[in-house]
Coordinates of C-alpha atoms in Angstrom, one line a residue:
Chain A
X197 CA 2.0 -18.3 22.9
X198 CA 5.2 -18.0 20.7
X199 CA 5.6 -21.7 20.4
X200 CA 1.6 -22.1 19.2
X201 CA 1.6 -19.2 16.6
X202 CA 5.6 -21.3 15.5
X203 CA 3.5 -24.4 15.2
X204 CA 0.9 -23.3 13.2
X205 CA 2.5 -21.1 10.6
X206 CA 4.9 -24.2 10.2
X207 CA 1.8 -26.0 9.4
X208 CA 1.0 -24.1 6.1
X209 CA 3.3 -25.8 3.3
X210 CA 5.3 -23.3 1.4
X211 CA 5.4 -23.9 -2.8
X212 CA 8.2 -23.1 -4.9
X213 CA 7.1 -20.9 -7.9
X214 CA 9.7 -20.4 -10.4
X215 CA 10.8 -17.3 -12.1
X216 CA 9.1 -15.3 -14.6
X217 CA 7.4 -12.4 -15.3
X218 CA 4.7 -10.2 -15.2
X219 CA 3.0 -8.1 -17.6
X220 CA 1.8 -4.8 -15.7
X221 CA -2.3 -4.0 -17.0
X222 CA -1.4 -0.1 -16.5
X223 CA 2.7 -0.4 -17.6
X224 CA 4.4 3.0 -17.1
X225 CA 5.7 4.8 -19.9
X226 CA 9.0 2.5 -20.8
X227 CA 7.6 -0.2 -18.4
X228 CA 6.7 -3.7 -20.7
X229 CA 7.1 -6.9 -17.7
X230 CA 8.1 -6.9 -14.4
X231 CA 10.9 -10.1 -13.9
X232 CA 9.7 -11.6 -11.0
X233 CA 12.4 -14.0 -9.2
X234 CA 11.6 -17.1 -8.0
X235 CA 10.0 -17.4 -4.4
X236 CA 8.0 -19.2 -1.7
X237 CA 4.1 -19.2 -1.4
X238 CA 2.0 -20.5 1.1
X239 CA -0.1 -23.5 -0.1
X240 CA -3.5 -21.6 1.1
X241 CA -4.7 -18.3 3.0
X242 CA -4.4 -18.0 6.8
X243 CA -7.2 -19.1 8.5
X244 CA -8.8 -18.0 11.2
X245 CA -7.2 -20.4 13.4
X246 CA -3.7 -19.4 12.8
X247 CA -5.2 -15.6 13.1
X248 CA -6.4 -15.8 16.4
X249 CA -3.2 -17.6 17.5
X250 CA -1.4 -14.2 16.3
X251 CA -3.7 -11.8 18.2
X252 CA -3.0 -13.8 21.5
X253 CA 0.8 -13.5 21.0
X254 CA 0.0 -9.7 20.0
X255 CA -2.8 -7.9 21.7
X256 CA -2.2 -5.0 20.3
X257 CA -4.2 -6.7 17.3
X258 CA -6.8 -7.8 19.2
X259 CA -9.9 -6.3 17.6
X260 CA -10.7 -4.0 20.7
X261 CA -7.2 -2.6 21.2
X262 CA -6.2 -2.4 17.2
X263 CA -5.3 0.9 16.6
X264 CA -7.8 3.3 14.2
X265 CA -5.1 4.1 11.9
X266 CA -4.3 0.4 11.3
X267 CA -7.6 -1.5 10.7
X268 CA -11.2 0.2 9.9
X269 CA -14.5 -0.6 12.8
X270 CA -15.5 -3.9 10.6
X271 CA -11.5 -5.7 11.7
X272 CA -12.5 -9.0 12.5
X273 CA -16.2 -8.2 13.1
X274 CA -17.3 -11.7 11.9
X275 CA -15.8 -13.2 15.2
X276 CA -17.6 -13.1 18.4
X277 CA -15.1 -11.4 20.7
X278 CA -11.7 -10.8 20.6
X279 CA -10.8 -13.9 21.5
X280 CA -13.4 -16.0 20.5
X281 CA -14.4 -17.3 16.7
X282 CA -18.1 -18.1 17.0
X283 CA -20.7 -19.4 15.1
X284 CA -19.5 -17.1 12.1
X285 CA -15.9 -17.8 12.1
X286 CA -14.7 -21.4 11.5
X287 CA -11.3 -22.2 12.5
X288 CA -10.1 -23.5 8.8
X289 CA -12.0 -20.9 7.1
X290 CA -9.4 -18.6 5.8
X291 CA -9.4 -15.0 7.8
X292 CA -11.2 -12.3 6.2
X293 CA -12.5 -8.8 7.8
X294 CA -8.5 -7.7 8.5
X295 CA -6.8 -4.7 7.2
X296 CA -3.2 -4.8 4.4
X297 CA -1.2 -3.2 8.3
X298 CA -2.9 -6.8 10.6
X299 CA -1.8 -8.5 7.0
X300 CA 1.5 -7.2 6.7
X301 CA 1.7 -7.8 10.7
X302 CA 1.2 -11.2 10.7
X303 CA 3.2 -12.3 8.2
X304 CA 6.1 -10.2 9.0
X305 CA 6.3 -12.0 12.9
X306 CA 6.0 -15.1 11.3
X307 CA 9.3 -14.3 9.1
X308 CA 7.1 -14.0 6.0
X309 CA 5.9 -10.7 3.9
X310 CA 3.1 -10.8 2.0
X311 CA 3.7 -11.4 -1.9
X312 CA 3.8 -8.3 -4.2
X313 CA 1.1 -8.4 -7.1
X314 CA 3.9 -9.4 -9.3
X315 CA 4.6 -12.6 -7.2
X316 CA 0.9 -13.6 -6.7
X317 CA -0.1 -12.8 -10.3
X318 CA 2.6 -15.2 -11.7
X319 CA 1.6 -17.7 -9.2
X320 CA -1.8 -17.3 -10.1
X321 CA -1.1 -17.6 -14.3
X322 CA -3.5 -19.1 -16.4
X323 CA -1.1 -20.1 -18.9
X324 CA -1.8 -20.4 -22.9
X325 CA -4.7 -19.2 -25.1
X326 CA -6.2 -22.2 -26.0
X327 CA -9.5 -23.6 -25.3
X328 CA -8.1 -24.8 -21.8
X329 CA -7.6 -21.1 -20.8
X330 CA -10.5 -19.8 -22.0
X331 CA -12.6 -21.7 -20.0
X332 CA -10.2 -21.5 -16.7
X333 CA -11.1 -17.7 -17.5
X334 CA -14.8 -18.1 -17.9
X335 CA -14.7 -19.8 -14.4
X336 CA -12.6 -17.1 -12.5
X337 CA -14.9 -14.5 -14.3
X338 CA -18.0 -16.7 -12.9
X339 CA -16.6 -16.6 -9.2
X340 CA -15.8 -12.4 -9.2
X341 CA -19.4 -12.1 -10.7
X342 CA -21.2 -14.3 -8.3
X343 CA -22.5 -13.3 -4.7
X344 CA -20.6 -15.0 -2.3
X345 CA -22.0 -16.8 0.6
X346 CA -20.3 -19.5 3.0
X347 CA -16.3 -19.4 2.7
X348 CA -14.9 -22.5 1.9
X349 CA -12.3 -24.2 4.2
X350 CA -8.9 -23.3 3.4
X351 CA -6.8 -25.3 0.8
X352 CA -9.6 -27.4 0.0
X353 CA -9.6 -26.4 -4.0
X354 CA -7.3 -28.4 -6.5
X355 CA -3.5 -27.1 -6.5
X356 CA -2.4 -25.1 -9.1
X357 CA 0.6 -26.7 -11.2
X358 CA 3.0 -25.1 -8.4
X359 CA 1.0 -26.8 -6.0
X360 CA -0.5 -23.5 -4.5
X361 CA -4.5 -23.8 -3.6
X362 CA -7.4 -21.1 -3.6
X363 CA -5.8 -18.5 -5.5
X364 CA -9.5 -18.5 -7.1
X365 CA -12.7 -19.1 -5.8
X366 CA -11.8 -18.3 -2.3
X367 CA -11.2 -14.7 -1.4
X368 CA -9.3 -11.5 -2.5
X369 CA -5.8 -11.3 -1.1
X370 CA -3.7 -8.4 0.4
X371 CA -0.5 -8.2 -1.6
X372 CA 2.7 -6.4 -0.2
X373 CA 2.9 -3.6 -2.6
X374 CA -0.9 -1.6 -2.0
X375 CA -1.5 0.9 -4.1
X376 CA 1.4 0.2 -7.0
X377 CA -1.6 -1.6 -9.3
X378 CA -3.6 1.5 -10.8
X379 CA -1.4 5.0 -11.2
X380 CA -1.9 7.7 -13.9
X381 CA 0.0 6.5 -16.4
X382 CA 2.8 9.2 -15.5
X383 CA 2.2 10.8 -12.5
X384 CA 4.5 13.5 -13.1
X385 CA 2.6 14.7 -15.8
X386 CA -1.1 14.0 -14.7
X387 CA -1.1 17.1 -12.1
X388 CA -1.4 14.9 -9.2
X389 CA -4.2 14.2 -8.2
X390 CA -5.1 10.5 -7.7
X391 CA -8.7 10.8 -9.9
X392 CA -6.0 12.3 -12.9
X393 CA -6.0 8.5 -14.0
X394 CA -9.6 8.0 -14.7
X395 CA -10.0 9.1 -18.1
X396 CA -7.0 7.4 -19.8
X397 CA -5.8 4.7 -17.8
X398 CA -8.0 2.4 -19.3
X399 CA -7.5 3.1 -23.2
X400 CA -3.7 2.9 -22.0
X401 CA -4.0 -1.0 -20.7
X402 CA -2.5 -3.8 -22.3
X403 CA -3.8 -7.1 -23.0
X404 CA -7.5 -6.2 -22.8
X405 CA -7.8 -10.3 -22.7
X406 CA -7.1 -10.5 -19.7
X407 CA -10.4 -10.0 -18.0
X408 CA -10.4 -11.7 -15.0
X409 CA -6.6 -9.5 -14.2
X410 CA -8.3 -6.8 -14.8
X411 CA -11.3 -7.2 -12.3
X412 CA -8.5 -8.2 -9.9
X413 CA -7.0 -4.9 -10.6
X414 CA -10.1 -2.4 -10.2
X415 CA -10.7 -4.4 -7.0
X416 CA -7.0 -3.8 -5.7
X417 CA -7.2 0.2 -6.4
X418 CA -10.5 0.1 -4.7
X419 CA -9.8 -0.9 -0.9
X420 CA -7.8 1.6 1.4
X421 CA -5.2 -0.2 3.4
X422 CA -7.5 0.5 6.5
X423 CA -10.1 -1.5 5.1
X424 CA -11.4 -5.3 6.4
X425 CA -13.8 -6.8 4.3
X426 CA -15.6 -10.0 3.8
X427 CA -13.7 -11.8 0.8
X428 CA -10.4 -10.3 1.5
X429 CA -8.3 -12.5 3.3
X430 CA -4.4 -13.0 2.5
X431 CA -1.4 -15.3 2.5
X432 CA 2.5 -15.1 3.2
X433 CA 5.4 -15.5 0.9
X434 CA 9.1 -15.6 1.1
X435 CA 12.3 -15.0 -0.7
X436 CA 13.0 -18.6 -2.6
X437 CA 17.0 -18.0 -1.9
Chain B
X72 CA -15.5 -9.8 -27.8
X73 CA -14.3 -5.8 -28.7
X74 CA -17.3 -5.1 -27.0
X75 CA -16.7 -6.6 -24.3
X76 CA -13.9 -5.1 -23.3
X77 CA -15.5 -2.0 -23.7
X78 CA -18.2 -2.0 -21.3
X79 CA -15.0 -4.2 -18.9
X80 CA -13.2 -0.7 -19.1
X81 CA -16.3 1.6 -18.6
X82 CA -16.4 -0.4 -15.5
X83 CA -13.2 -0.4 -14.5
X84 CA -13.4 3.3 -15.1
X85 CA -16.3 3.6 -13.7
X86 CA -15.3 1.4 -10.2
X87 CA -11.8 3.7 -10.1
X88 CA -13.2 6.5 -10.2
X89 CA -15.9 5.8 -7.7
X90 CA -12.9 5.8 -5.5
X91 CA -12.4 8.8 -5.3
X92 CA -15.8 9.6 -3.9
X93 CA -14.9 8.4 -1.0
X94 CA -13.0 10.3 1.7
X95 CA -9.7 10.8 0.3
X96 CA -7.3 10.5 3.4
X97 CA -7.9 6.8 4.5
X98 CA -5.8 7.4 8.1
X99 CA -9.6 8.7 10.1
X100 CA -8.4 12.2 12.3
X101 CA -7.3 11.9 15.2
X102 CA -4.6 9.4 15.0
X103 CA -1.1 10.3 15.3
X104 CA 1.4 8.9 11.9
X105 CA 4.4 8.8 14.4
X106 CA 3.1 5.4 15.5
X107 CA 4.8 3.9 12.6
X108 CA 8.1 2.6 14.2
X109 CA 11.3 1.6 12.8
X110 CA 14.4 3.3 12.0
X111 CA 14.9 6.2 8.9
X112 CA 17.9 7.1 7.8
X113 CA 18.6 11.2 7.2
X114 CA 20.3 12.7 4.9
X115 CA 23.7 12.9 5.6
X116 CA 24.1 11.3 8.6
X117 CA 22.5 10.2 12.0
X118 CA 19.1 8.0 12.8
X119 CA 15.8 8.6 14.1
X120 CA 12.6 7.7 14.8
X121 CA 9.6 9.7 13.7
X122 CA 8.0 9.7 17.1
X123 CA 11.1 12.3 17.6
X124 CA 9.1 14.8 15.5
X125 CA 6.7 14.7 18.0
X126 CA 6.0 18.5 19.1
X127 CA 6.8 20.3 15.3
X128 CA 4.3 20.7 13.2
X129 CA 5.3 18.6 9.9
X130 CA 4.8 19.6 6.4
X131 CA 5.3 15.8 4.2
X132 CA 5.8 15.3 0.8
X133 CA 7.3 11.7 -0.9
X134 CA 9.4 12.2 -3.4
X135 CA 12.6 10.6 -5.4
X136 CA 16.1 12.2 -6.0
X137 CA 15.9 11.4 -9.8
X138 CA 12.7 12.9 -10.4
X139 CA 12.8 14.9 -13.0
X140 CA 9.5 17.6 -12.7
X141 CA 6.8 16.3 -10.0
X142 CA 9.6 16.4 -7.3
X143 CA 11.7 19.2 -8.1
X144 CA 8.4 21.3 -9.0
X145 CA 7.1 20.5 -5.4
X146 CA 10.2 20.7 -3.7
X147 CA 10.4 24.6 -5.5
X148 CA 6.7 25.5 -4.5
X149 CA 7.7 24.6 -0.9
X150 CA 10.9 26.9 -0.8
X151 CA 8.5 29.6 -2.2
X152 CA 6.5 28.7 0.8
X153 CA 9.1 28.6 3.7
X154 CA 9.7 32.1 2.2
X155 CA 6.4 33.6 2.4
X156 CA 6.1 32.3 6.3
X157 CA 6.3 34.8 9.2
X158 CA 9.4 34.3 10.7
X159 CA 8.0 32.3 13.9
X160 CA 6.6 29.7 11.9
X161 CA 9.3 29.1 9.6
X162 CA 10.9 28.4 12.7
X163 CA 9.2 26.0 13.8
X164 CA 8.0 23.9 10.8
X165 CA 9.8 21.2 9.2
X166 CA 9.8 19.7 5.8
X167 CA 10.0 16.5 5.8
X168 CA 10.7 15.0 2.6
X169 CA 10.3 11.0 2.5
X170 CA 12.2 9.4 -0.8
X171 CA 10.2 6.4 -2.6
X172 CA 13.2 5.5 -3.8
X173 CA 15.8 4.2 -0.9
X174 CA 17.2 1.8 -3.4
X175 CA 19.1 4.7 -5.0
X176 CA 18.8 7.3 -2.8
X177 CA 21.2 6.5 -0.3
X178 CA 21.9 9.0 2.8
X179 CA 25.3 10.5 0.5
X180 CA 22.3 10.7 -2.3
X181 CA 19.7 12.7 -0.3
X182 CA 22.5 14.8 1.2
X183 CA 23.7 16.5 -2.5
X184 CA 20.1 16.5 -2.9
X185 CA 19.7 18.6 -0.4
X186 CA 22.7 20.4 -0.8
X187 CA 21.4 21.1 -5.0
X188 CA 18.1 22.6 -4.1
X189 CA 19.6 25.0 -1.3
X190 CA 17.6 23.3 1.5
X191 CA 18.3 24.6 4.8
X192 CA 19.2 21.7 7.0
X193 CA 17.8 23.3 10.2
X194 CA 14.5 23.0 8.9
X195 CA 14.2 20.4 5.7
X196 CA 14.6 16.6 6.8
X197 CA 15.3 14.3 4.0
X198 CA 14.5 10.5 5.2
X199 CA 15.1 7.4 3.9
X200 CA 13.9 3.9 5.2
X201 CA 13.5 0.3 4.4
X202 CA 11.1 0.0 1.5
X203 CA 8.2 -1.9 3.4
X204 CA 8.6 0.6 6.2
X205 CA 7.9 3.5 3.3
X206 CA 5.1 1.2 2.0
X207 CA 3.3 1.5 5.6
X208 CA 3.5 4.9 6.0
X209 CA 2.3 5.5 2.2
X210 CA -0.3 3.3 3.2
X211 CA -1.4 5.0 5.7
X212 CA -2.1 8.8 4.5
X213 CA -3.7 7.1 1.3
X214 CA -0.4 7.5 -0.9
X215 CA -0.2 5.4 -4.5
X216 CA 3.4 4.7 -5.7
X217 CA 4.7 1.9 -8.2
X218 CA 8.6 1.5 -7.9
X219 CA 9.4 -0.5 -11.7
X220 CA 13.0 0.4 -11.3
X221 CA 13.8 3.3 -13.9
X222 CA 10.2 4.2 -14.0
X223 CA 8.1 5.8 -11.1
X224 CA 5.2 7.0 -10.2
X225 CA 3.4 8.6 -7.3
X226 CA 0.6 10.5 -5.9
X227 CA 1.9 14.4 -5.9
X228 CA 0.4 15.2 -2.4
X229 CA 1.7 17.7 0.4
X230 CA 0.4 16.6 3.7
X231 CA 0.1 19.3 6.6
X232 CA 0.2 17.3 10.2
X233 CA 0.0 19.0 13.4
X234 CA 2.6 18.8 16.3
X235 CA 1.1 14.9 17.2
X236 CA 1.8 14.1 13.3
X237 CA -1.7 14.4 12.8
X238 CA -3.0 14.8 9.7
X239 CA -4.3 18.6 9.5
X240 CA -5.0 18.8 5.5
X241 CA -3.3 18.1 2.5
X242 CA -2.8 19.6 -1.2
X243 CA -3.2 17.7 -4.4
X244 CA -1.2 18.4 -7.9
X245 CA 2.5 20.3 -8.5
X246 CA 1.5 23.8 -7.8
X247 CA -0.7 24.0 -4.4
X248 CA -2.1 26.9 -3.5
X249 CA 1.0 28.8 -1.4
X250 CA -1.4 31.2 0.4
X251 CA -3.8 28.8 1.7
X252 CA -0.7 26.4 2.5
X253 CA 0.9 29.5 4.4
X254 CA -2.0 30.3 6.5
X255 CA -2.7 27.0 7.3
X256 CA 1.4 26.1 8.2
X257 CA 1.2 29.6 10.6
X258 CA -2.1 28.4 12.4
X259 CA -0.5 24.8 13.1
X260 CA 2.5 26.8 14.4
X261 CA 0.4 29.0 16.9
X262 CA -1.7 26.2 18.1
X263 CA 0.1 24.7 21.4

């Protein structure tokens, strides 16, 4: 079982994304861009193949022994048993309907971790402000304001210039650091409670250009690590050293 | 295009806040937090496992050793509280304090920590562990942080969990209400 989950996560080609940095939308007070260093990202999310190859090897993540705390009732509901994909599954379709703890599982046995926002927003870049951009924006917008139906294959959309696929168009991903994207903007000040953000947190973003980050962002803050949802799939990265 | 970005942020507002309408504690009851394996360092000295707190009732906070008000405010309200607790309680609670921070605060940190706030080691345990292993258990009782080096920030939350590390109730903001917290510390105690 092992040697099969080996073989297929040694199928998905890794990218080389260089160094850089990342402007925060909600910075911290003193906080202006996060260096990122340079690292590995899979070519395209994990499919539903590769999934099901890791709940074999580990059945304590097979959907009817996955523990409460770990993954919400909707973990892999789209397949038609626990070890069986179905008519509403396709093997090459990436997997969606699995919690940030299966995420962070999977990528962890397969001597991955998933990549922090940091990492997959720098990967993800739409770089410039010319006309180029815009319109690479105006198409991201499009696909978060659209219904989605039918999930595409995996890795079937062009390559970004690192050569990474479906980081739009595709699905949400998980990213390693849940729950860093939205905070009051000073936590120590805003009396605690997580709804002490809401008024200001907003008016105290940067770069208000950056729509499509921002959607991103308010769709981060608003899944519980529990949570398995249609459209939220995920990918690994590693350290590039 | 100004307009634009204001009905974007009304929604962004709008879609945050509708967050918190949901059930805050995303861990559903029932489920015990001492599944979470791996291996935390303590103050001081010496390993363990948190499946070793098994049988204590467990008052949690996350916190950082250079915090400079959240922390030490919360860290002071729960002193007041150990010292408002009948005597058979205070015995048998622990205060569990897990750092955010395990870059910095090493064990030798978290011990003059402890040592600068006067926390009585028979009862306070100050942990520290790899920083995905404190992203998992953050994760699961619902806890925000952002680690950008100098800066952090955090969710100021005291979680109650009963002697299964259950999640019995927790308390928002840097002053909770110490009665409440007492009464509800002393039934957790009494309850086999």
């Amino acid at each position: 079982m092992t040697a099969t989950l080996a073989l297929a996560a040694a199928l998905v080609t890794m990218h080389r994304v260089p160094a850089g940095t990342y402007q925060p939308l909600y910075p911290l007070k003193g906080e202006s861009t996060i260096p990122v260093a340079e690292f590995l990202l899979d070519e395209r999310p994990v499919t539903n193949a590769e999934y099901l190859d890791f709940v074999r090897a580990h059945p304590e993540w097979l959907r009817s022994r996955v523990s409460p705390l770990r993954a919400a009732e909707s973990y892999l509901s789209h397949w038609a048993g626990d070890l069986e994909l179905g008519a509403g599954a396709d093997p090459a379709q990436p997997v969606t309907f699995v919690s940030w703890f299966a995420a962070t599982a999977y990528c962890r046995d397969a001597g991955k971790r998933l990549p922090s926002e940091a990492e997959w927003e720098l990967a993800a870049r739409i770089p410039g402000d010319g006309p180029d951009a815009a319109e690479a924006e105006r198409k991201v917008l499009a696909f978060y304001g659209r219904p989605r139906g039918q999930l595409p294959r995996a890795g079937d959309s062009p390559p970004s210039p690192d050569g990474v696929r479906d980081l739009y168009g595709v699905v949400f991903e998980w990213l390693s650091d849940w729950g860093a994207s939205v905070l009051p903007e000073d936590a120590r000040e805003s009396g605690g409670s997580d709804g002490g953000y809401c008024g200001g947190a907003a008016a105290a973003a940067g770069a208000p250009e950056r729509y499509s980050a921002f959607m991103r962002v308010a769709f981060r803050s608003s899944v519980a690590p529990r949570d398995a949802l249609h459209h939220l799939g995920f990918r690994c990265a590693q350290d590039g050293s | 295009m100004k307009r634009a970005a204001a009905v974007l942020a009304a929604i962004l507002v709008a879609l945050a806040c509708g967050r918190d309408e949901r059930p805050t504690a995303p861990a559903p009851g029932g489920f015990s937090l001492w599944q979470f394996g791996g291996h935390w360092t303590r103050a001081g000295d010496g390993e363990l496992e948190l499946a070793s707190l098994r049988g204590t009732p467990v008052l949690l906070l996350f916190f950082y050793g250079s915090c400079q008000s959240t922390c030490p405010l919360l860290v002071h309200e729960l002193r007041a509280l150990e010292g408002r607790l009948p005597v058979e309680a205070r015995d048998e609670v622990r205060f569990v304090l897990v750092t955010i921070d395990p870059e910095r605060d090493t064990p030798e940190r978290l011990a003059a920590y402890a040592r600068e706030q006067a926390l009585d080691p028979a009862r306070w345990l100050l942990l520290r562990g790899a920083p995905e292993q404190v992203r998992e258990l953050t994760a699961a009782l619902g806890v925000r942080y952002r680690n950008a080096g100098d800066q952090l920030s955090h969710t100021a939350r005291v979680f109650l969990l009963d002697r299964d590390g259950v999640e019995l109730e927790h308390w928002d903001g840097t002053s909770p209400p110490l009665e409440s917290l007492a009464r509800a510390v002393t039934a957790a105690t009494r309850r086999g």
